[in-house]
Short mmCIF file of C-alpha atoms in Angstrom, two decimals:
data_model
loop_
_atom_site.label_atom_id
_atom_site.label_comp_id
_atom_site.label_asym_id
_atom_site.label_seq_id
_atom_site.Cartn_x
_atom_site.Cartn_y
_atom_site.Cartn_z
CA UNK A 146 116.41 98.48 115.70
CA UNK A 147 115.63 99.03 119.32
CA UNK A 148 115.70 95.50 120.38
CA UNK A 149 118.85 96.13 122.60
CA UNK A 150 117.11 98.51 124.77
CA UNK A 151 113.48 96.80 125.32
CA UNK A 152 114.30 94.75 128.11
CA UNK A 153 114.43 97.74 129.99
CA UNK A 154 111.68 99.70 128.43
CA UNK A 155 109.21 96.16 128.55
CA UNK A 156 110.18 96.60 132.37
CA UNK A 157 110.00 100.15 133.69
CA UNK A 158 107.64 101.68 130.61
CA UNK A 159 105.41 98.46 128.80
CA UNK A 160 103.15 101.31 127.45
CA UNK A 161 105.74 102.99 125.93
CA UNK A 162 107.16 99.63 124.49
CA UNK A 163 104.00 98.68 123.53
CA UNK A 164 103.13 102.10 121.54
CA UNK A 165 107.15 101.40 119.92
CA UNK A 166 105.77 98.07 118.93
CA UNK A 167 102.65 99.09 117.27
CA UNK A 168 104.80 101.62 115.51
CA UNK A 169 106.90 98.91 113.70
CA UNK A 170 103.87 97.15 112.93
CA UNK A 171 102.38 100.51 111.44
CA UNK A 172 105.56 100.33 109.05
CA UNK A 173 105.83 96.93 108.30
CA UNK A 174 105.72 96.13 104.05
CA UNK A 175 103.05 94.33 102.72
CA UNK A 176 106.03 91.26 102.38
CA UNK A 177 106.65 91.28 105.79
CA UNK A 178 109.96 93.50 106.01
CA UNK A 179 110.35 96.10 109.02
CA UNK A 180 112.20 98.73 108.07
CA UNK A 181 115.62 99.28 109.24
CA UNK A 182 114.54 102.48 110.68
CA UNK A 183 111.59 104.69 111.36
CA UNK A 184 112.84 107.97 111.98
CA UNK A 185 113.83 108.62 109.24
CA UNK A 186 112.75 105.62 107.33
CA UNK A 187 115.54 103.71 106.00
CA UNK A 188 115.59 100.67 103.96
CA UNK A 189 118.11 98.00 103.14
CA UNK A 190 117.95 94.80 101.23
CA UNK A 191 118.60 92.40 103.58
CA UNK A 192 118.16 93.56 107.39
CA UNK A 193 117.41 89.58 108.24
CA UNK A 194 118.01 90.17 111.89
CA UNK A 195 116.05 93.07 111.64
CA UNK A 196 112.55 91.35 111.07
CA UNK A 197 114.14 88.59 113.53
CA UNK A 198 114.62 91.39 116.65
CA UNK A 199 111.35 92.21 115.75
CA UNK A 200 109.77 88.84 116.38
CA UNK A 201 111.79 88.45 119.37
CA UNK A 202 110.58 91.90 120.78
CA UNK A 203 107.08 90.52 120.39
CA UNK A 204 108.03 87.37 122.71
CA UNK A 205 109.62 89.29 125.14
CA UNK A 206 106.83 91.63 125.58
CA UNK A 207 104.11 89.13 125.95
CA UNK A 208 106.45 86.71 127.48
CA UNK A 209 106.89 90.03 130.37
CA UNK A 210 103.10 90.90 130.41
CA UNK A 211 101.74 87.76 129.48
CA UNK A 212 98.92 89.95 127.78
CA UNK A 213 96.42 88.41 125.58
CA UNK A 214 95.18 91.29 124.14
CA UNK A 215 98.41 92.11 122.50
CA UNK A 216 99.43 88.59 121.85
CA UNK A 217 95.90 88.65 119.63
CA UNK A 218 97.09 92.00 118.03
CA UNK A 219 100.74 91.31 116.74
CA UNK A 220 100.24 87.71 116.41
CA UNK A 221 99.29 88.63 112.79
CA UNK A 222 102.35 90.67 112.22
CA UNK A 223 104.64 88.06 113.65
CA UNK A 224 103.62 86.20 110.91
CA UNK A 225 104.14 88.38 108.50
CA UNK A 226 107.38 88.60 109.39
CA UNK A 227 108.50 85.21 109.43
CA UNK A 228 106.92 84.75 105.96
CA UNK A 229 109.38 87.92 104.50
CA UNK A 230 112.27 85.36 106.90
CA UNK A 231 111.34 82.33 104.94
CA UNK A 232 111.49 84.04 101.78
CA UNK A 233 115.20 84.68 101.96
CA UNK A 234 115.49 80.84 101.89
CA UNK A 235 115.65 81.04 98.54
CA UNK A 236 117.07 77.36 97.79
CA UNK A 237 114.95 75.77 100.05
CA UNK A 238 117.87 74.29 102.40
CA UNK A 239 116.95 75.46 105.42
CA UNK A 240 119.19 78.00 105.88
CA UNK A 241 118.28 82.17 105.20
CA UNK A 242 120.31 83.94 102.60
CA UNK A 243 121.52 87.52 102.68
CA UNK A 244 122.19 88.74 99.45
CA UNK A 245 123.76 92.11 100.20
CA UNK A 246 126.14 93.03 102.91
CA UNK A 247 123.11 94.08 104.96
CA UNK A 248 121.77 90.93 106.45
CA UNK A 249 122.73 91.51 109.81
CA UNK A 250 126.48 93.29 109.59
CA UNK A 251 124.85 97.28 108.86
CA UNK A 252 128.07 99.15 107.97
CA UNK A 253 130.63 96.36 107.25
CA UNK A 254 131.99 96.23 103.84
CA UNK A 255 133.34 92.63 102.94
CA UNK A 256 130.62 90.30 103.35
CA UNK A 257 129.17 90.43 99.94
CA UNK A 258 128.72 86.74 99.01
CA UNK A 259 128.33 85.68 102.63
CA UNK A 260 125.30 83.05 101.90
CA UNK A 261 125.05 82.42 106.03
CA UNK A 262 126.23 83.06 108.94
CA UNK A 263 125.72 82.23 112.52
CA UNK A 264 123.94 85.23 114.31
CA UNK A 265 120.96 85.63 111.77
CA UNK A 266 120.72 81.28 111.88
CA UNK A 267 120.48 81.02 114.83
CA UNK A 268 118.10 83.90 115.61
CA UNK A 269 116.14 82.28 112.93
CA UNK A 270 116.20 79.51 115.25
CA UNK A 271 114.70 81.27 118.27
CA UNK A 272 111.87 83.03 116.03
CA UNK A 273 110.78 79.44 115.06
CA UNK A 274 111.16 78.15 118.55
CA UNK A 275 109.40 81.12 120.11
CA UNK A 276 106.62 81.80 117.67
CA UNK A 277 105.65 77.72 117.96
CA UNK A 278 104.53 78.70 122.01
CA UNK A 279 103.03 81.91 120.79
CA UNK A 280 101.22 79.94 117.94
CA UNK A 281 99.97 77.12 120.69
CA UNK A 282 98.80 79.90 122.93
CA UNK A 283 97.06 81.71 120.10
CA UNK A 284 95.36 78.47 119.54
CA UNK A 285 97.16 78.58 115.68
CA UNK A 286 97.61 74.79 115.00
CA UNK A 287 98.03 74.95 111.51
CA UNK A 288 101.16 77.73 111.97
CA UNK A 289 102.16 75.89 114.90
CA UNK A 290 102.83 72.21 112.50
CA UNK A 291 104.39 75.16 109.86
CA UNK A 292 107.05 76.44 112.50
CA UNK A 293 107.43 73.06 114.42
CA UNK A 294 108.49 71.62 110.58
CA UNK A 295 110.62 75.15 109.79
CA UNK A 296 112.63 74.59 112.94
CA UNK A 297 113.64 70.98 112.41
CA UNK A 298 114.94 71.51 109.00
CA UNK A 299 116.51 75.00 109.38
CA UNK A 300 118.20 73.24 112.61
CA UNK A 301 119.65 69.85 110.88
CA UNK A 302 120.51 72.73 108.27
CA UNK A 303 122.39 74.87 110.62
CA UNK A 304 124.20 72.28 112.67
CA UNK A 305 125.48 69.78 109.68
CA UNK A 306 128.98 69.94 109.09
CA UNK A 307 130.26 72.52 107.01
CA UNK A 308 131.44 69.84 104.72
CA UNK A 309 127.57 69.01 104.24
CA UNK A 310 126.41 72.55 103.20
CA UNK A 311 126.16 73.40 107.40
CA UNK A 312 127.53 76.25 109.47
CA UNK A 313 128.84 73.85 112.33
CA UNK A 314 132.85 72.59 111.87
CA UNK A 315 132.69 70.16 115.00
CA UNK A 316 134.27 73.05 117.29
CA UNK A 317 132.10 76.19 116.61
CA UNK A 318 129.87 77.81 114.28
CA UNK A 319 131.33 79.51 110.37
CA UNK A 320 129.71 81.54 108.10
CA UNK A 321 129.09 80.27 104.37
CA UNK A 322 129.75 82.17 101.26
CA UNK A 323 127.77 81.45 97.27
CA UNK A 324 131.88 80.57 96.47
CA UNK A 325 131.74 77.36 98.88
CA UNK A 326 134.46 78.93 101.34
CA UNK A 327 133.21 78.54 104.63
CA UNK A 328 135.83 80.89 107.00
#
């Protein structure tokens, strides 16, 4: 989970970035998952925003080097990893489902039955919106139509009132639980 730290390593050290990169792409699962870690490798149930940082790394290093090369190379493993994202959509609203405490809190005990929650939404969110211009550079139409689609109904899912199965209360964003509570 170095995502907090590649801003600066995309600036001062791309290779190095780069070479962390393909190293997260050398572990990703078959369904798409990154592990939570490398060294050692550690796996969790969840880790939504996991596989989310990950996209996000992959637009923020192309969107620094604007390199077509690797663009071409993790373009496939982008995908990947949105396909293990929509997976955890398991009801087909719109919105991603954690089912263990893991989704995106790591060490926090009390969020078993959290259904959704803002941060791993709307990263969601920027995945779809980023990976639609990677998809249009890659010339990808067909993903492109796929992501365009994914964003507009995880969005109207996100943003309805939390009255309507949404995250939004007309003031801020709330997390959902399986119960119905939204808190």
């Amino acid at each position: 989970d170095s995502y907090w730290t590649s801003w600066l390593e995309v600036a001062f050290w791309p290779e190095l970035e780069r070479r962390m990169i393909q190293e997260s792409i050398d572990h990703q699962r078959e369904d798409g998952k990154i592990p939570t870690t490398i060294l050692p490798t550690i796996e969790r149930n969840d880790d939504i925003d996991i596989n989310e940082y990950f996209n996000l790394r992959l637009v923020r290093y192309y969107q620094w080097t604007h390199d077509p090369d690797f663009l071409k190379s993790v373009w496939p493993a982008y995908k990947k990893s949105v396909e293990y994202l929509k997976r955890t959509d398991r009801d087909g609203d719109g919105l991603l489902e954690q089912k263990s405490y893991w989704a995106d809190w790591k060490d926090v005990y009390g969020v078993e039955g959290r259904k959704a929650a803002p941060h791993f939404e709307l990263l969601w969110l920027a995945v779809l919106k980023e990976g639609q211009e990677l998809a249009q550079i890659a010339g990808d139409d067909k993903t492109l139509a796929e992501y365009k689609a994914l964003y507009e109904k995880s969005y109207k899912a996100i943003n309805a009132d939390v009255g309507d199965g949404g995250l939004w209360t007309g003031s801020f964003y709330t997390s959902s639980w399986f119960d119905g509570r939204a808190d």
